Every structure is written in structure tokens, then in C-alpha cells.
mmCIF file of C-alpha atoms in Angstrom:
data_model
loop_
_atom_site.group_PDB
_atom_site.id
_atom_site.type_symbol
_atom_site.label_atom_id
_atom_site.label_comp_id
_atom_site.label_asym_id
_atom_site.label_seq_id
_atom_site.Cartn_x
_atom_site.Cartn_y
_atom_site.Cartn_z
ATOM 1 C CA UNK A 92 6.868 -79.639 33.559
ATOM 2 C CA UNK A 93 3.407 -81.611 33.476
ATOM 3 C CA UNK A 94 2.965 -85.003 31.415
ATOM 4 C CA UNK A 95 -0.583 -86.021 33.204
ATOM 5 C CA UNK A 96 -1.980 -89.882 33.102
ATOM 6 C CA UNK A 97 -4.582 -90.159 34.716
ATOM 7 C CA UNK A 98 -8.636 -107.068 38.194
ATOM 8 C CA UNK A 99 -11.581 -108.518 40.528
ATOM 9 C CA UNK A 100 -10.156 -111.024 41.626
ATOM 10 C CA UNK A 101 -8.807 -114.286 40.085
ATOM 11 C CA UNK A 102 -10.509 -117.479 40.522
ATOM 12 C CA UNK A 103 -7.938 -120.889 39.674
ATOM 13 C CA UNK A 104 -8.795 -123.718 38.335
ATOM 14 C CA UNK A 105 -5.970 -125.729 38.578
ATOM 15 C CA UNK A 106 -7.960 -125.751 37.419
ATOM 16 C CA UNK A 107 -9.500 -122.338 38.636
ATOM 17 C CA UNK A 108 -8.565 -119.471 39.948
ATOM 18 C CA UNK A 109 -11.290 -116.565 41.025
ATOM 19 C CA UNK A 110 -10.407 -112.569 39.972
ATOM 20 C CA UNK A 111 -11.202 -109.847 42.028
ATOM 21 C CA UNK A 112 -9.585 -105.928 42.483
ATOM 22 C CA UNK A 113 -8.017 -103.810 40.200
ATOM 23 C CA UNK A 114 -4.808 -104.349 38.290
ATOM 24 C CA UNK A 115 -2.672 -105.018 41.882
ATOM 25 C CA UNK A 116 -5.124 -107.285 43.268
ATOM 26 C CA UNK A 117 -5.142 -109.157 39.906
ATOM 27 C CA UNK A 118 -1.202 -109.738 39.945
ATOM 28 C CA UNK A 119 -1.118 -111.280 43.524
ATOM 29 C CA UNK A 120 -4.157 -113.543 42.434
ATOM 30 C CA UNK A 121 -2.241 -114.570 39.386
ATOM 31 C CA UNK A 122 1.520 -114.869 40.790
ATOM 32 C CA UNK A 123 0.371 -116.761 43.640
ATOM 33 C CA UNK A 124 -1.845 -119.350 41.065
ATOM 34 C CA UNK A 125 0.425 -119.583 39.165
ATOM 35 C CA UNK A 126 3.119 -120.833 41.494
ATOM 36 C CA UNK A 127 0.746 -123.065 42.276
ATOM 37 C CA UNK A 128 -0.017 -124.650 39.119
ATOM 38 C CA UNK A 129 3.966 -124.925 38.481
ATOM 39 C CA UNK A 130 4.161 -127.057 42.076
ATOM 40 C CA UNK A 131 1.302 -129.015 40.778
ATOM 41 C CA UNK A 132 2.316 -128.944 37.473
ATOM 42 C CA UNK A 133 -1.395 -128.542 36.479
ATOM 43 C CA UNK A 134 -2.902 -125.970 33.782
ATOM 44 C CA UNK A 135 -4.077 -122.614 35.125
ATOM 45 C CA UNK A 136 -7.150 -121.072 34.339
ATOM 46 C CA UNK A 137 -9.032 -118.310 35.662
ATOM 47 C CA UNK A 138 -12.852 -116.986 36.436
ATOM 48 C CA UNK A 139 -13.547 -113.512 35.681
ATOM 49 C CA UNK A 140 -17.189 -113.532 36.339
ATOM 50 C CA UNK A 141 -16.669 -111.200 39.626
ATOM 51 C CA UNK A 142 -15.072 -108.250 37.067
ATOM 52 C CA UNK A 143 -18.795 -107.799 35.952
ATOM 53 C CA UNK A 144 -19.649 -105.826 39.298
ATOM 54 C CA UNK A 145 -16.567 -103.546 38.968
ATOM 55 C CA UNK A 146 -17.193 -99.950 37.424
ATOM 56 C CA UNK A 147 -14.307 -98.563 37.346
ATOM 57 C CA UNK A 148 -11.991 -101.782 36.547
ATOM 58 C CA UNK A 149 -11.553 -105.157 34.413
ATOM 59 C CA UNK A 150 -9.804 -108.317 33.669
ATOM 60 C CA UNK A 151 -6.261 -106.703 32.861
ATOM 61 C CA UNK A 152 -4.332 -110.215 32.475
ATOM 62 C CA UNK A 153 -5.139 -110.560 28.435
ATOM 63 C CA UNK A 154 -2.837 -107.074 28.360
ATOM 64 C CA UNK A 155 -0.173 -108.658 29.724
ATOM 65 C CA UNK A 156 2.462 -111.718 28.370
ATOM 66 C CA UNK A 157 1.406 -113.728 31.539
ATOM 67 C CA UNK A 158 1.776 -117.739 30.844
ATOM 68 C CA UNK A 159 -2.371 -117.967 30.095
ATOM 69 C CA UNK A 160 -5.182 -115.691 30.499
ATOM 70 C CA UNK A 161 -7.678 -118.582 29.882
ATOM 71 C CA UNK A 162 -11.119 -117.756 31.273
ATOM 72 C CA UNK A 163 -13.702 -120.378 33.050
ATOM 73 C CA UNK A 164 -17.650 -119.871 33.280
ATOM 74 C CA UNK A 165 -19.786 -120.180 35.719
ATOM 75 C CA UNK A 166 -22.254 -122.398 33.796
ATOM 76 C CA UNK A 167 -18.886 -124.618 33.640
ATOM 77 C CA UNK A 168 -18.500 -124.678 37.318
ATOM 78 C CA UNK A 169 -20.111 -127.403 39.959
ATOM 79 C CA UNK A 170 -23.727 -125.488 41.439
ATOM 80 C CA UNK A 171 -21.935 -125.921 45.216
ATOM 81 C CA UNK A 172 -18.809 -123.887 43.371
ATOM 82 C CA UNK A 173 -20.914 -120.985 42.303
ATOM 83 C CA UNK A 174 -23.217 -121.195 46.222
ATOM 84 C CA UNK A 175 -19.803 -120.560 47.893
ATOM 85 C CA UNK A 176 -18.552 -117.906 45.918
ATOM 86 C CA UNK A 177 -21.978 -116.168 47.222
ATOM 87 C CA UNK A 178 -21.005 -112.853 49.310
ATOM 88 C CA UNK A 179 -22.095 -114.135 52.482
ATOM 89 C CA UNK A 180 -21.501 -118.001 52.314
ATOM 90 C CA UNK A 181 -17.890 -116.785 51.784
ATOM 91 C CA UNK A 182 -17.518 -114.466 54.321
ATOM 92 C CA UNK A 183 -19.021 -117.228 56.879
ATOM 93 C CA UNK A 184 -16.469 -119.903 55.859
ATOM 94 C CA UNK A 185 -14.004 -116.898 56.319
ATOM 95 C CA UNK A 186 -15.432 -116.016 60.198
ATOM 96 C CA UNK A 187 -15.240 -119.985 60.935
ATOM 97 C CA UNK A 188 -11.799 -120.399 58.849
ATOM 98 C CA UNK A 189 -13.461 -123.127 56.918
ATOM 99 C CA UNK A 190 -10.532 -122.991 54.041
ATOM 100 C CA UNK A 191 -11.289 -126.281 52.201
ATOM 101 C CA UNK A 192 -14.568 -127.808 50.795
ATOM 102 C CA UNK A 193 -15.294 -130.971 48.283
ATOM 103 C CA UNK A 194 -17.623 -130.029 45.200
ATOM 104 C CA UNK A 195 -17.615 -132.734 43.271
ATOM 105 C CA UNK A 196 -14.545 -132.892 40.792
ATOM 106 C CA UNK A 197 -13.279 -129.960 42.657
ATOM 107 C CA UNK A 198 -11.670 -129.163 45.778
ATOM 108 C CA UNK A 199 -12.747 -125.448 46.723
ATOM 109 C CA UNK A 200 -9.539 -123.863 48.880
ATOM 110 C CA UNK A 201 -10.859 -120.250 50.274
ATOM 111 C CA UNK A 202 -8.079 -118.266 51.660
ATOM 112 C CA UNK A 203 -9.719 -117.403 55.428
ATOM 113 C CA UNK A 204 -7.658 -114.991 56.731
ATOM 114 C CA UNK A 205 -5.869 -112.196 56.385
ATOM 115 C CA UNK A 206 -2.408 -112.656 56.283
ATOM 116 C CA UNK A 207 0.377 -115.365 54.853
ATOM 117 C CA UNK A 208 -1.049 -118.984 55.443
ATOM 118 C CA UNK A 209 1.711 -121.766 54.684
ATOM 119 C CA UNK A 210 -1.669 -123.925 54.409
ATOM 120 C CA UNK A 211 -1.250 -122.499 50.626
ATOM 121 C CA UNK A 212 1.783 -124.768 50.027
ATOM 122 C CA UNK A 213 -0.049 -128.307 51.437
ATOM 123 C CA UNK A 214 -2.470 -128.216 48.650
ATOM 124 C CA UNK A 215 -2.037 -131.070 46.513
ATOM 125 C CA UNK A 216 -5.144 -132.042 44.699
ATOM 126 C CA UNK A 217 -5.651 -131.797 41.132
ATOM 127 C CA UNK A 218 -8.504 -129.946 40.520
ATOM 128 C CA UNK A 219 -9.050 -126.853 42.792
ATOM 129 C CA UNK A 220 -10.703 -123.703 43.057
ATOM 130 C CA UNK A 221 -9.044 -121.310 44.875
ATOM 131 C CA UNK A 222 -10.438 -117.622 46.536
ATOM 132 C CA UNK A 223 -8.694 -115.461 47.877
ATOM 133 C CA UNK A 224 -6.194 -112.555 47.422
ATOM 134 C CA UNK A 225 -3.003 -113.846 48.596
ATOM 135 C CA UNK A 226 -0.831 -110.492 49.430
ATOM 136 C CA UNK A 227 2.428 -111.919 49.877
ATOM 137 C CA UNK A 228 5.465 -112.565 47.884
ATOM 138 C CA UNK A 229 5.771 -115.605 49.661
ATOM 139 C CA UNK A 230 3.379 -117.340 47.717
ATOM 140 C CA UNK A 231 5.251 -116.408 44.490
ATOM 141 C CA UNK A 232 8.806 -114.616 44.796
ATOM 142 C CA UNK A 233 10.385 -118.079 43.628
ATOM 143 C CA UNK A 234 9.348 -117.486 40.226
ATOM 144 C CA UNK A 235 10.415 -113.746 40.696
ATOM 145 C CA UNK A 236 12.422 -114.313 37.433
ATOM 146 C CA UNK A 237 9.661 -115.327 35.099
ATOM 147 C CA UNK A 238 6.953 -113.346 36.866
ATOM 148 C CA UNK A 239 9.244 -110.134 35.506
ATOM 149 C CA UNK A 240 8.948 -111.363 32.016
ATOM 150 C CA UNK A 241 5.370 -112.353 31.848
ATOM 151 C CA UNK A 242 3.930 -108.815 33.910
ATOM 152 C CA UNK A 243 4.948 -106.641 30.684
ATOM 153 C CA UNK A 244 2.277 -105.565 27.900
ATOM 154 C CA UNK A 245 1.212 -107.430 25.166
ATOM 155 C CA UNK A 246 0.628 -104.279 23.409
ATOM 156 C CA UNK A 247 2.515 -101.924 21.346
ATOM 157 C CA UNK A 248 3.839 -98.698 23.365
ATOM 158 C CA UNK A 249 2.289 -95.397 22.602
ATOM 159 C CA UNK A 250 4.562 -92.120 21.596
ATOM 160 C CA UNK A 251 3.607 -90.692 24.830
ATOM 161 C CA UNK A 252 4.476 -93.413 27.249
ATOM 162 C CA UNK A 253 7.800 -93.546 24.952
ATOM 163 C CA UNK A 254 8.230 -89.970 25.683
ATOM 164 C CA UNK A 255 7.789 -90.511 29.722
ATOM 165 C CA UNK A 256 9.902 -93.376 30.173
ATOM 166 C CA UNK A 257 13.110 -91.576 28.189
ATOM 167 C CA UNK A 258 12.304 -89.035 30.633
ATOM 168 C CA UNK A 259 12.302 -91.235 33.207
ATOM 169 C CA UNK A 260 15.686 -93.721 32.633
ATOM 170 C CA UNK A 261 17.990 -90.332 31.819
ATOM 171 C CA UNK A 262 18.126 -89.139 35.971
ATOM 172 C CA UNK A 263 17.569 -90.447 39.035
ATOM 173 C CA UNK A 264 13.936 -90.942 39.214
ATOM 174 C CA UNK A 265 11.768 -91.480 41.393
ATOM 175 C CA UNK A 266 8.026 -92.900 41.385
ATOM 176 C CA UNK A 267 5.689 -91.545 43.901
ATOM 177 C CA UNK A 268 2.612 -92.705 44.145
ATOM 178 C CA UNK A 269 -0.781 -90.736 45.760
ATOM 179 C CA UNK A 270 -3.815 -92.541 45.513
ATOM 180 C CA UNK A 271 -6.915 -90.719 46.749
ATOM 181 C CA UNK A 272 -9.817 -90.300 44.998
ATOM 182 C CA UNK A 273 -11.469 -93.893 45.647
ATOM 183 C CA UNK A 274 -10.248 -94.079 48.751
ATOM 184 C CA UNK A 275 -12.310 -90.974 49.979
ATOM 185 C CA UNK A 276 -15.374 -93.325 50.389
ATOM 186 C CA UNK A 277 -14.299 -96.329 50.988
ATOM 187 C CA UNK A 278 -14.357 -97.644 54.927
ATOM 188 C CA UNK A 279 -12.346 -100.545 54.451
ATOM 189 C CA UNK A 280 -9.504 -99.452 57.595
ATOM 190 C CA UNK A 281 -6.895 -100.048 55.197
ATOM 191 C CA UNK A 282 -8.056 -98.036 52.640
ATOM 192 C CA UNK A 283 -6.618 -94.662 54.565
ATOM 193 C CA UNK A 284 -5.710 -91.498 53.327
ATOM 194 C CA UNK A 285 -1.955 -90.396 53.520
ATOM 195 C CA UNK A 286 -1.367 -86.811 53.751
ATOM 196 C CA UNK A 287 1.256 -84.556 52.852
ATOM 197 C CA UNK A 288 3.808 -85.416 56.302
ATOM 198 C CA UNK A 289 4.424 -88.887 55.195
ATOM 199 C CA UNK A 290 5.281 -87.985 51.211
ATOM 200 C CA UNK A 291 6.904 -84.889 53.206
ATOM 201 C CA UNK A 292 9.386 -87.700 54.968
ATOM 202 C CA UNK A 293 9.682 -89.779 52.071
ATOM 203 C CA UNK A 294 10.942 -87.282 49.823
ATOM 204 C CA UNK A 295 13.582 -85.935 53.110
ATOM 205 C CA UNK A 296 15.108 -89.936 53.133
ATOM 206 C CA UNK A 297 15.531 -89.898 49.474
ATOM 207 C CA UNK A 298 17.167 -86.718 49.250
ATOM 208 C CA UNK A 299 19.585 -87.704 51.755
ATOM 209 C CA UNK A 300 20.498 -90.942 50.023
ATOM 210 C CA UNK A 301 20.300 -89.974 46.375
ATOM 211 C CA UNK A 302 22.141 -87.722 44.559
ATOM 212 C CA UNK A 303 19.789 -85.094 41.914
ATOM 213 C CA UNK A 304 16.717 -86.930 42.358
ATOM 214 C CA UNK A 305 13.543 -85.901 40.189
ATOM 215 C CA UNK A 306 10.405 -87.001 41.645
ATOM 216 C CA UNK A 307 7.714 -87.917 38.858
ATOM 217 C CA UNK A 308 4.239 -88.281 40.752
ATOM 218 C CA UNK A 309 1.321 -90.655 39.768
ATOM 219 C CA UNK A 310 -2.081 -89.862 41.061
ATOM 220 C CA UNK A 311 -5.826 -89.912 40.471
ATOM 221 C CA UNK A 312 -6.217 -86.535 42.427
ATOM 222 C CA UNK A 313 -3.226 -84.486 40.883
ATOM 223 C CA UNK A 314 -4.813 -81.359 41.924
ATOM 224 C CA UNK A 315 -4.158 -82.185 45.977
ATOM 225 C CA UNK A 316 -0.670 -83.248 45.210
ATOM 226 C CA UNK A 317 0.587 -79.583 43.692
ATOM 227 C CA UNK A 318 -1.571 -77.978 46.336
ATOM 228 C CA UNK A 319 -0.066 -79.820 49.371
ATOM 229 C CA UNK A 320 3.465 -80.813 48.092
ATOM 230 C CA UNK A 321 3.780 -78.227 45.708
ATOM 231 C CA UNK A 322 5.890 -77.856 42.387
ATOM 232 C CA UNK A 323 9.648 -78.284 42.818
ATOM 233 C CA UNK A 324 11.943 -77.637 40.509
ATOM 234 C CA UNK A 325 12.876 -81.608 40.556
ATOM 235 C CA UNK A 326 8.817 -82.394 40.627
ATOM 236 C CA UNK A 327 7.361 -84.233 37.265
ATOM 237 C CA UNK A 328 3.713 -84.477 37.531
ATOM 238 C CA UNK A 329 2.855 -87.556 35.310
ATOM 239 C CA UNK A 330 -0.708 -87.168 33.415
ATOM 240 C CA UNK A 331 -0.524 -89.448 29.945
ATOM 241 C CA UNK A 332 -3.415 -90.528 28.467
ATOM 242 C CA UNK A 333 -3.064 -93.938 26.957
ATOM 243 C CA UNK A 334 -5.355 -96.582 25.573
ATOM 244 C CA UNK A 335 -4.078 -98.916 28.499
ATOM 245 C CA UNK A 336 -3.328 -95.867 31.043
ATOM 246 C CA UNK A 337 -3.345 -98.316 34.089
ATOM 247 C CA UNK A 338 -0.685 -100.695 33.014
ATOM 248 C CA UNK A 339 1.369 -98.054 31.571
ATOM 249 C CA UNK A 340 1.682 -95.879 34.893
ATOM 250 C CA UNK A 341 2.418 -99.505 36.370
ATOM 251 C CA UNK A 342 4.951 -99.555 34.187
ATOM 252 C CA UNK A 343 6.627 -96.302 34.087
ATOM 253 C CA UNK A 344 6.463 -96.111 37.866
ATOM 254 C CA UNK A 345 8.101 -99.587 37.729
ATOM 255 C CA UNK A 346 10.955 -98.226 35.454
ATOM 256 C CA UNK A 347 12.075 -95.213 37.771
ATOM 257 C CA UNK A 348 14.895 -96.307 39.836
ATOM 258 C CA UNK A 349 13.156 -95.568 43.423
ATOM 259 C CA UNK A 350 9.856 -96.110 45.157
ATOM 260 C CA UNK A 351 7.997 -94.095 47.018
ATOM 261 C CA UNK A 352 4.163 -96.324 47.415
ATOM 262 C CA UNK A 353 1.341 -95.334 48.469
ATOM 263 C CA UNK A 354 -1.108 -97.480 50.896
ATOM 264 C CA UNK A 355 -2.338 -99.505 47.486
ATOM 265 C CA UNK A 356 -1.564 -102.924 45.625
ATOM 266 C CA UNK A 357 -0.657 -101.109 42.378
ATOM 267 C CA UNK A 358 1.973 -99.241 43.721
ATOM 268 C CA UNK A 359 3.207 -102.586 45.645
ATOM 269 C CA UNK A 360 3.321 -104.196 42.452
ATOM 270 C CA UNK A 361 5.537 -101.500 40.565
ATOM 271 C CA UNK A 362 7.802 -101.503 43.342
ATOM 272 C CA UNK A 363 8.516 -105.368 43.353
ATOM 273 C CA UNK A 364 9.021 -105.524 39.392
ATOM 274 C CA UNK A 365 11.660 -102.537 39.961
ATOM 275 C CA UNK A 366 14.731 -104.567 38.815
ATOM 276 C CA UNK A 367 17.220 -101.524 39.856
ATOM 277 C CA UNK A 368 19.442 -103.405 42.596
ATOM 278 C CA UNK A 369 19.855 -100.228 44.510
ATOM 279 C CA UNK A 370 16.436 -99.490 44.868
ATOM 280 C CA UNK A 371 14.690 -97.607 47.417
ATOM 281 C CA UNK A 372 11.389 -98.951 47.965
ATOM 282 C CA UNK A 373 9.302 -96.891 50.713
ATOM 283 C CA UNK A 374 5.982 -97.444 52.046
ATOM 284 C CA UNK A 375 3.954 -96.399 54.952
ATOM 285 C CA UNK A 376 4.347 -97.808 58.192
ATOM 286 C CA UNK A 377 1.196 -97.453 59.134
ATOM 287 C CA UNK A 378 -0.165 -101.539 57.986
ATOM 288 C CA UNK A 379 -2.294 -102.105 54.909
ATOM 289 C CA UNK A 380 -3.486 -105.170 53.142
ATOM 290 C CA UNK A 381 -2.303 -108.369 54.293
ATOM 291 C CA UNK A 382 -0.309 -109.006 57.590
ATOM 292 C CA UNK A 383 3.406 -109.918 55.996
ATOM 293 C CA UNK A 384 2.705 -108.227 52.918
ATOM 294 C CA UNK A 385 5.481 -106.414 52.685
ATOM 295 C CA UNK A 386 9.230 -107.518 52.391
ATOM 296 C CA UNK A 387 11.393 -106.956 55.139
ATOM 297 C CA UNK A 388 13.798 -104.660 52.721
ATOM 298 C CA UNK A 389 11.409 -102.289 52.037
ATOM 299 C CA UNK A 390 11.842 -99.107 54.189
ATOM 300 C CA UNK A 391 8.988 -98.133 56.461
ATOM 301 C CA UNK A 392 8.221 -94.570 56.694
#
């Protein structure tokens, strides 16, 4: 049985908001902004002008019915706005956890390190521009109830996502994730590869705690999956190829009623929209992203 489918950052401007990453990275910058603007009760808006150096990805938030996808420029921005968001002034006001600087009408709040600061929810000026990536629920779960309305496509489904997600909400599925192929050359330490003992365990703690589970895999390197997990009879390999082929694995791995992640934001994100209250969510327990970026039910394997 084979289906097969194969932001940057956010910058707020609450006025601005920078956007940076793929489609995961992209959903923690907006949650967490817009949480922020509702506190502040101030207009979001965001600046895409880092998606221009990604290859491979985009600004995903006009696909989505988030509350705005309203864009900034740089020509719009203060010059000492546009100097910090250089590569390496950033990264020094990171190494001296210099999180707040005054640039005229704005207030420039740069997220300095690397896990959940509660800094986030001091901020009180009116016109900001925040940095950062903000990978915790913390900044955002409070609005968990909107935030599941507004992350769903803007666009019309295609027959053969239809044809997936029927699949899909008729057993007991399961999403599992493999990322790989970008991963390969990246040296970022969090950026690991998994291999086949961890999906090996994941698979053994579902199948002792759900009854006829069918297993419908996502992954940019489909090939290593069926040579290193193999082809169960319960095994779905999913390979669709829509317009919008991101957002709709997103959203059909967000649909199955368990989790099983991989070491990536995208997965993260389709296992926190899973609304199933019985939900499995599994991840690895070896860390990733952010310190605290995972929530405490989630099962470490």
C-alpha cells in the first residue's frame, strides 16, 4: 500500500515580528507573537525578508487562516533595526544576552538564549521587534483553542489528500515521522539522525497500548524507511503530491490519532494540533531544539 508525499523566521512588529525556518519554525514564531500582540492588544505584523535566503522553503503563513499574515519591509524599518538583524551583530547580543535595544520608535527584544525565558511575558511596550524562535508552548498554549482554528489551510483540499485522510480517520492511525535528508549535512547538534532502534521502540510502546494500529510514515528519504523498518502489513507509506505538500503532510499527520515525531519542529507542530484526547505523542529522548520544548505529557522514547 504506497500513497507517497514527498518559514524563516518571523519578525513582529507589534508591531514586528521576524520569520525564519521552515513551516515548524514559522508556527512557534507566529503562536508565540501572536500571544503577544493579544496581551498587548497591539496589531501583529510580520518581516519575511529572511525567507529570501531559504532554498528549499518560504513564508507558509498566507496558506493558512492565521489572524494576519501582514508583511513589513525592510526599507520600512529603523537603519539600527535592519544593523541588528545582521548575522553576527545578532549572534553577539546573543553571546552577551543583550535581549533588549531602543531604535527609535521601536523597542528591538532578541530572544538570547536557548530555552523558555519568562522575560517574554514583561514586555510591555508598544512598538517592538522581536527575534527569535521561541520553542515552547509556554509562550502560546493559552490560546491553544484559537491557535487550532487559525493553523488550518486557506486552500481548497486536493482529491488526493481527501483520499489519505479517509484512510487515515477509518483505524487507528498512527503518524510517524522520519526526517533525514537535510539533516545529513547539517552540524547543528540537534539536527541528529535517528535510526531504526528508536522508531523500532516507538512502534513496540504503541503496539502494546493500541489495539490494530496502522502506521502511515512521512518522510523525505522513504527509501531508508522500507529498507530499515521494512513493509508491515499495518505499514502505509505516505507519498502525495500536492500543490501545498508541506502543510498537507502537517495536516494529515496531525489528523492520525497517535504521534510518533521525529527530532524536527514540523513533526512537533502536528503533534500539538492532534485534538484526539487519548493521544500518544512520542518523541526522542535524546534533547532537540529548545530546553523545555517539549510538554511534560509527551512520552520520551
Amino acid at each position: 500500500y504506497e500513497i507517497c508525499a514527498c518559514l524563516v523566521g518571523s519578525e513582529m512588529c507589534i508591531r514586528d515580528r521576524r520569520i525564519k525556518g521552515g513551516l515548524g519554525n514559522q508556527l512557534f514564531q507566529y503562536t508565540s507573537g501572536y500571544a503577544l500582540a493579544k496581551r498587548l492588544n497591539q496589531k501583529l505584523v510580520f518581516d519575511p525578508s529572511f525567507t529570501a535566503n531559504m532554498t528549499a522553503r518560504g513564508y507558509k503563513l498566507p496558506l493558512l487562516q492565521v489572524d494576519t499574515d501582514e508583511v513589513i519591509y525592510t526599507e520600512q524599518l529603523p537603519q539600527k533595526v535592519n544593523r541588528l538583524k545582521n548575522l553576527y551583530i545578532n549572534k553577539a547580543c546573543r553571546v552577551l544576552n543583550i535581549s533588549k535595544h531602543n531604535c527609535g520608535k521601536f523597542v528591538y527584544w532578541l530572544e538570547t538564549r536557548d530555552e523558555w525565558q519568562p522575560d517574554f511575558f514583561t514586555i510591555k511596550e508598544e512598538n517592538l521587534y522581536v527575534d527569535g524562535y521561541f520553542q515552547s508552548e509556554e509562550y502560546f498554549k493559552q490560546y491553544r483553542a484559537e491557535l487550532l482554528k487559525q493553523i488550518q489551510p486557506k486552500y481548497e483540499p486536493e482529491d488526493e489528500y481527501l483520499k489519505v485522510l479517509n484512510d487515515i480517520q477509518k483505524c487507528n492511525s498512527v503518524a510517524v515521522h522520519v526526517r533525514r535528508s537535510d539533516f545529513k549535512k547539517d552540524n547543528c547538534e540537534f539536527h541528529y539522525l535517528l535510526d531504526e532502534r528508536y522508531y523500532q521502540n516507538a512502534i513496540q510502546k504503541i503496539r502494546l497500548e493500541v489495539e490494530n494500529p496502522v502506521f502511515f510514515w512521512f518522510s523525505d528519504d522513504m527509501d531508508w524507511v522500507k529498507k530499515h523498518i521494512g513493509a508491515g502489513e499495518d505499514f502505509r507509506f505516505v507519498c502525495i503530491r500536492t500543490t501545498h505538500g508541506d502543510i498537507d503532510d502537517m495536516m494529515l499527520m496531525r489528523n492520525c490519532k497517535h504521534i510518533i515525531t521525529a527530532n524536527s519542529t514540523f513533526s512537533w507542530w502536528a503533534a500539538w494540533l492532534n485534538e484526539n484526547i487519548d493521544a500518544i505523542r512520542i518523541v526522542p529522548s535524546k534533547p532537540y531544539g529548545m530546553d523545555g520544548m517539549i510538554p511534560k505529557n509527551w512520552d520520551k522514547v
